[in-house]
mmCIF file of C-alpha atoms in Angstrom:
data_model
loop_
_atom_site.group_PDB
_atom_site.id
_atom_site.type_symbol
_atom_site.label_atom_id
_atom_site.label_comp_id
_atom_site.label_asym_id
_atom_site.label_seq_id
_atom_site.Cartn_x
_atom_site.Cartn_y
_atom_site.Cartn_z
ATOM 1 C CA UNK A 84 81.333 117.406 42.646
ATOM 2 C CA UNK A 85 82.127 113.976 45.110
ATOM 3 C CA UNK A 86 79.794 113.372 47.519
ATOM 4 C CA UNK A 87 81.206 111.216 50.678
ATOM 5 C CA UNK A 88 79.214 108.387 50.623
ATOM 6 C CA UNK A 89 80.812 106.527 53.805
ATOM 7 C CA UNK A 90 78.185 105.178 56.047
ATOM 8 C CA UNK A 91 77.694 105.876 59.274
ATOM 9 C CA UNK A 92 78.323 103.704 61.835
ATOM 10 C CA UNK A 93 76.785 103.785 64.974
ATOM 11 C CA UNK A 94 77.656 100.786 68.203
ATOM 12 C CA UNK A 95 75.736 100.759 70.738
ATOM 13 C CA UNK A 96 77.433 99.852 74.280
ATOM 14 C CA UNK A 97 76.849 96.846 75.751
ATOM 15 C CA UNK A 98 74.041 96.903 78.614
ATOM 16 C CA UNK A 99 76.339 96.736 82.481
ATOM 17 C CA UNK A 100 75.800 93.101 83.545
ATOM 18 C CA UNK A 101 73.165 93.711 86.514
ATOM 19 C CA UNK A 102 74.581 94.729 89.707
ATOM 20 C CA UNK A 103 73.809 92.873 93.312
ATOM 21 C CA UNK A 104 70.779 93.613 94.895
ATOM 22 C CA UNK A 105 70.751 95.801 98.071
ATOM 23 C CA UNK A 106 71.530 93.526 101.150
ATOM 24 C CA UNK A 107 72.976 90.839 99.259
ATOM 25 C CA UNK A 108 76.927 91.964 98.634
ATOM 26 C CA UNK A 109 79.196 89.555 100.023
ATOM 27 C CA UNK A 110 81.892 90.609 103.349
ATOM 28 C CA UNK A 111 85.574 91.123 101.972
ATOM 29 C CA UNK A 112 88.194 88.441 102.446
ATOM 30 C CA UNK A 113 91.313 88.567 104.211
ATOM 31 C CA UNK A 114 94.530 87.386 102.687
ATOM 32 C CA UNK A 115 95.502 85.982 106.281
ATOM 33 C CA UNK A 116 98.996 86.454 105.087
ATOM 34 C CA UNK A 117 100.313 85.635 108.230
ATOM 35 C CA UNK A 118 98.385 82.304 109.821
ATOM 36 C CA UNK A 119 99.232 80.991 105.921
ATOM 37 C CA UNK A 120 102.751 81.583 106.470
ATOM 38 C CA UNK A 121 103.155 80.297 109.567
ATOM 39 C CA UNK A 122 101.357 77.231 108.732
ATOM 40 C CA UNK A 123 103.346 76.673 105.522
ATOM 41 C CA UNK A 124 106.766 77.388 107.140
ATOM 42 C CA UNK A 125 105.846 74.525 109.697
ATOM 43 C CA UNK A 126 104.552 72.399 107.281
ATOM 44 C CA UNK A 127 107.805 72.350 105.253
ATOM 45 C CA UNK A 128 110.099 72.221 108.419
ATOM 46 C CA UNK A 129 108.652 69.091 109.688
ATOM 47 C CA UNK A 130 107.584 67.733 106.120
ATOM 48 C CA UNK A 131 111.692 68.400 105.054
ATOM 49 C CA UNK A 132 113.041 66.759 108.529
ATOM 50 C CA UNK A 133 110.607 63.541 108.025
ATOM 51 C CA UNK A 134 111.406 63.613 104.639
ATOM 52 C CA UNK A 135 115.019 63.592 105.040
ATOM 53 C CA UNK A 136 115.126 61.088 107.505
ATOM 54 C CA UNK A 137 113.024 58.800 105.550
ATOM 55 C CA UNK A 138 115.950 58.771 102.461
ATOM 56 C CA UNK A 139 118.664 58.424 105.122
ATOM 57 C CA UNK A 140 116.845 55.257 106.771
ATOM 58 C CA UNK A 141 116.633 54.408 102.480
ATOM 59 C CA UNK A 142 119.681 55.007 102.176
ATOM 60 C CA UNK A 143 121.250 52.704 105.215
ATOM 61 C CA UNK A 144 121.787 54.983 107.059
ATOM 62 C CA UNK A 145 120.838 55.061 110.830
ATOM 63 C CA UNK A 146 117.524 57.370 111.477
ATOM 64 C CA UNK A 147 117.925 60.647 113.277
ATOM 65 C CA UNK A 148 118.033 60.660 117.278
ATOM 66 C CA UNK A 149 115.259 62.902 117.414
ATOM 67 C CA UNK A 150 112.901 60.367 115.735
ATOM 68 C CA UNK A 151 113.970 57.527 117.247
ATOM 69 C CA UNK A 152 113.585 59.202 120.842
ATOM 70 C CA UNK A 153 110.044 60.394 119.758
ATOM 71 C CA UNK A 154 108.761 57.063 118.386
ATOM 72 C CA UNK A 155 110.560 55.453 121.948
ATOM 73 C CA UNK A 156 108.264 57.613 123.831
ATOM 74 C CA UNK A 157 105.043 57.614 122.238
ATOM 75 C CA UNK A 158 105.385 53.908 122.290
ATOM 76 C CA UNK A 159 105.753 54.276 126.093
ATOM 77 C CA UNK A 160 103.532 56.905 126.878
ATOM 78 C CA UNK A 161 99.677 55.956 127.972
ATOM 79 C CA UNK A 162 97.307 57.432 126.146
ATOM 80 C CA UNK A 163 95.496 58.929 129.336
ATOM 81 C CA UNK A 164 98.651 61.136 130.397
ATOM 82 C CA UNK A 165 98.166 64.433 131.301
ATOM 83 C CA UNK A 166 100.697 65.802 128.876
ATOM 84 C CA UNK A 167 99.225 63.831 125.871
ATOM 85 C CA UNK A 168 95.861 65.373 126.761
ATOM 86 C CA UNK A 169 97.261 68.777 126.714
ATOM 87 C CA UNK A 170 99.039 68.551 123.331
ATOM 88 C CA UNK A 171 95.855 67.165 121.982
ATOM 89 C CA UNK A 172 94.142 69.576 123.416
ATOM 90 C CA UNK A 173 96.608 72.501 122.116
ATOM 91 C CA UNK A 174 96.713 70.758 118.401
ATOM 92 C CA UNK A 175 92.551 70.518 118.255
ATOM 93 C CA UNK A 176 92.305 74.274 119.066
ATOM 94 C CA UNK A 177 94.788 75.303 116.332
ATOM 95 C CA UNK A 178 92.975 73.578 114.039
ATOM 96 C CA UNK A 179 89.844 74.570 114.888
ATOM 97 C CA UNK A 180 91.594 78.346 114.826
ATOM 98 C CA UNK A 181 92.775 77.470 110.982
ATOM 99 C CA UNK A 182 89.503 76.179 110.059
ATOM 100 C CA UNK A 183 87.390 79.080 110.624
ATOM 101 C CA UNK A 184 90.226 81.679 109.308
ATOM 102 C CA UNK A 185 89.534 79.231 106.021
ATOM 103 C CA UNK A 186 85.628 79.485 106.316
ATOM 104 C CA UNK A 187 85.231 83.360 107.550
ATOM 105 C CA UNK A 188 85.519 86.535 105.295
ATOM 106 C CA UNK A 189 87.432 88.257 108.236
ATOM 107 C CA UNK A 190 87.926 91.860 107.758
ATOM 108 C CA UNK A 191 85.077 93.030 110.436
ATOM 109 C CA UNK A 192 86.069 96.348 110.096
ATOM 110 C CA UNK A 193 85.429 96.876 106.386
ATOM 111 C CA UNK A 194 81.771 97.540 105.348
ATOM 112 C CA UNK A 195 80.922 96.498 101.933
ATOM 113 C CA UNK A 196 78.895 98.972 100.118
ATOM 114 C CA UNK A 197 75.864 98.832 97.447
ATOM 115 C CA UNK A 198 77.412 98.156 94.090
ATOM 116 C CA UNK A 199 76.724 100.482 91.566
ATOM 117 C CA UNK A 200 78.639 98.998 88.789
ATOM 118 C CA UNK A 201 79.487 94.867 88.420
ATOM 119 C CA UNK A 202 83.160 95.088 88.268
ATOM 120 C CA UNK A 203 83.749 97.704 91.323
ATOM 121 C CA UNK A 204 83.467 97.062 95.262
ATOM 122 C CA UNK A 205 83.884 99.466 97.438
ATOM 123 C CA UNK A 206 83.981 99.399 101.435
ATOM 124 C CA UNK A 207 83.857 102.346 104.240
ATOM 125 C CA UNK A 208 86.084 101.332 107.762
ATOM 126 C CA UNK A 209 84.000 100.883 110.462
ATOM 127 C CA UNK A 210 85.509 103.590 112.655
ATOM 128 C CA UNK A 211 85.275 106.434 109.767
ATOM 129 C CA UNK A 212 81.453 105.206 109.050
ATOM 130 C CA UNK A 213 81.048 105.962 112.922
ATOM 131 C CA UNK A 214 83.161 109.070 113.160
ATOM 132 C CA UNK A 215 80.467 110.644 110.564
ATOM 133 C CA UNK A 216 77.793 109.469 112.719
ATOM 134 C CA UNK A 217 78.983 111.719 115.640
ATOM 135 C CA UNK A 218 79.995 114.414 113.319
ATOM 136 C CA UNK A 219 76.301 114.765 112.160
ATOM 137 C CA UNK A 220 74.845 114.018 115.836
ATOM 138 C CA UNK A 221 77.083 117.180 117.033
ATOM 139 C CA UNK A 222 75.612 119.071 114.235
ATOM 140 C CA UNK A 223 72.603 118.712 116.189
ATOM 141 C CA UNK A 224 71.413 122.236 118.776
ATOM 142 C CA UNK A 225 71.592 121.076 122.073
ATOM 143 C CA UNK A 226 74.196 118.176 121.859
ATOM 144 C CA UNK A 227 76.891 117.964 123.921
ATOM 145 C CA UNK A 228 78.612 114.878 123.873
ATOM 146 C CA UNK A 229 78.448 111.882 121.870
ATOM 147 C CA UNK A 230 79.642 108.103 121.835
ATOM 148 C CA UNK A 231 78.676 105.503 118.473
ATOM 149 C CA UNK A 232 79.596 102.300 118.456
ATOM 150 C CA UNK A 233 78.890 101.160 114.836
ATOM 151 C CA UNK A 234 78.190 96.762 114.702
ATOM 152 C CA UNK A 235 77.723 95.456 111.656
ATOM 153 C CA UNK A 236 73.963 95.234 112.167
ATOM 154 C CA UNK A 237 72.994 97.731 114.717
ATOM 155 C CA UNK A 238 74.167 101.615 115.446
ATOM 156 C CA UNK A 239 74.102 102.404 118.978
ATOM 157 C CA UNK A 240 74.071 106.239 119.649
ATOM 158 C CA UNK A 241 74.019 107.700 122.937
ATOM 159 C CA UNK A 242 73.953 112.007 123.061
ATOM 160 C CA UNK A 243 73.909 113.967 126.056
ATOM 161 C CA UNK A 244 71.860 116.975 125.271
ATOM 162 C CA UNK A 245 72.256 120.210 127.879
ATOM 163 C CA UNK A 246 69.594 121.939 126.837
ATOM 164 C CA UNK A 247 66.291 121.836 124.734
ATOM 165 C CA UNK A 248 63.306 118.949 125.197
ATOM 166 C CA UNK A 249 65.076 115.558 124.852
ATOM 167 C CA UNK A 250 61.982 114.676 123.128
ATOM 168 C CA UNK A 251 63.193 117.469 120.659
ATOM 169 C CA UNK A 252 66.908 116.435 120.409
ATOM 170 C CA UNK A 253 65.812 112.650 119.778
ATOM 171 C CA UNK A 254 63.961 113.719 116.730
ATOM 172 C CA UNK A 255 66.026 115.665 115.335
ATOM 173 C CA UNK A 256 68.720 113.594 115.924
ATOM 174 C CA UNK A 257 66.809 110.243 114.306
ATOM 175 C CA UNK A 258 66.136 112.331 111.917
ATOM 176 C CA UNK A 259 69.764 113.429 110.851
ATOM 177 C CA UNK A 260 71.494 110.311 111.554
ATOM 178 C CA UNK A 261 68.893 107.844 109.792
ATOM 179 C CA UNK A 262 69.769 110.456 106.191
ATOM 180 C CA UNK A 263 73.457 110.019 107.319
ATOM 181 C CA UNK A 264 72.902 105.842 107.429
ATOM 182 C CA UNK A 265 71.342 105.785 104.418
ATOM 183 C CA UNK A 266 73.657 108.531 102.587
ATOM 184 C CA UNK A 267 76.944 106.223 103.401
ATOM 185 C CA UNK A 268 75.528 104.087 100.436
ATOM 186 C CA UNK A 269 75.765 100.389 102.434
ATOM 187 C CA UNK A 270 75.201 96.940 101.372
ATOM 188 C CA UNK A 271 73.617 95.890 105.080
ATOM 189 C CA UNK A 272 72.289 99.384 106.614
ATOM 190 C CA UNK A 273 72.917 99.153 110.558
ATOM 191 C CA UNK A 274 69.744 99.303 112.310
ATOM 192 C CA UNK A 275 69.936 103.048 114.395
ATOM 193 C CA UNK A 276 69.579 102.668 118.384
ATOM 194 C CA UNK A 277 69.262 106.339 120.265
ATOM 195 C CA UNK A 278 69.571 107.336 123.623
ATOM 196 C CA UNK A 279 69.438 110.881 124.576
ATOM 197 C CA UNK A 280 70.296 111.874 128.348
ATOM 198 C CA UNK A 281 71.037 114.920 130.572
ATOM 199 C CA UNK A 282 74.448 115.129 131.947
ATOM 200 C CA UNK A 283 75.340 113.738 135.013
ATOM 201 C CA UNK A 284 72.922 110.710 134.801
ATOM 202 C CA UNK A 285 74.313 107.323 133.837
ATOM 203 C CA UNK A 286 72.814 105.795 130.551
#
């Protein structure tokens, strides 16, 4: 009688690198799809009508009107003029504009969450992460109406609560939506500011 004598053979996964630590995951980019567009279709329009004119002036040829009229009045125009001033003006605010699309993450309204694995990132919108605030504040006996607006560091909450102790509501309601802050699994946890009010008074 054979006996199988193949070994076993047993692999052991590799350990998950280590994932980010709470608080530290970075903001997601934006493409900016559309300020690089625009930039690079004016880049090659005037870089092609320079460049052509350049080999035409190479090439004996006489250079374009439209340069000769704008080096005629830049030579003639004082440096002072209102009109310069403006178009320097305009030009230093689009590049300040393009410089901090380069140097932000944009994308405000996407809120990175903790990572549970190294090669996933996840985000919850803004409005949806504040739309289950409210749901869970109406949840709440004795809440009538209520307004979030979610930041990306602070949750403001104000309830209007017809009935019961406010002192009552507020609890309860600090209670439920501090679980609900920490349930939506967040990189940066927004910091939870309550109001409770009666109806009819201004908060």
């Amino acid at each position: 009688m054979s006996t199988d004598r193949t070994p076993v053979v047993i692999e052991k996964p590799p350990a998950p690198a280590a994932a980010p630590p709470a608080g530290h995951e970075p903001r997601f980019w934006s493409p900016r799809r559309v300020p690089a567009t625009l930039v690079a279709a004016l880049v090659l329009v005037t870089a092609g009508a320079f460049l052509y004119d350049i080999a035409a002036v190479r090439a004996h040829h006489p250079a374009m009107h439209w340069r000769r009229e704008l080096a005629r009045q830049l030579a003639r125009q004082p440096l002072d003029d209102t009109w310069v001033l403006v178009g320097a003006g305009i030009a230093a605010a689009l590049g300040l504009w393009l410089l901090t699309l380069a140097v932000t993450p944009g994308l405000r309204d996407l809120l990175p969450m903790r990572r549970t694995h190294p090669d996933v990132r996840a985000g919850l919108r803004r409005d949806a992460a504040a739309l289950l605030l409210r749901d869970r504040a109406m949840e709440i006996s004795g809440v009538r109406r209520v307004r979030v607006r979610l930041r990306r560091s602070r949750a403001h909450v104000l309830a209007v609560s017809h009935f019961r102790e406010l002192d009552e509501v507020r609890g309860d309601l600090e209670a439920a939506l501090t679980d609900a802050i920490r349930a939506m699994g967040l990189a940066r946890p927004p910091a939870l500011t309550l109001q409770v009010i009666r109806p009819g008074r201004k908060g």
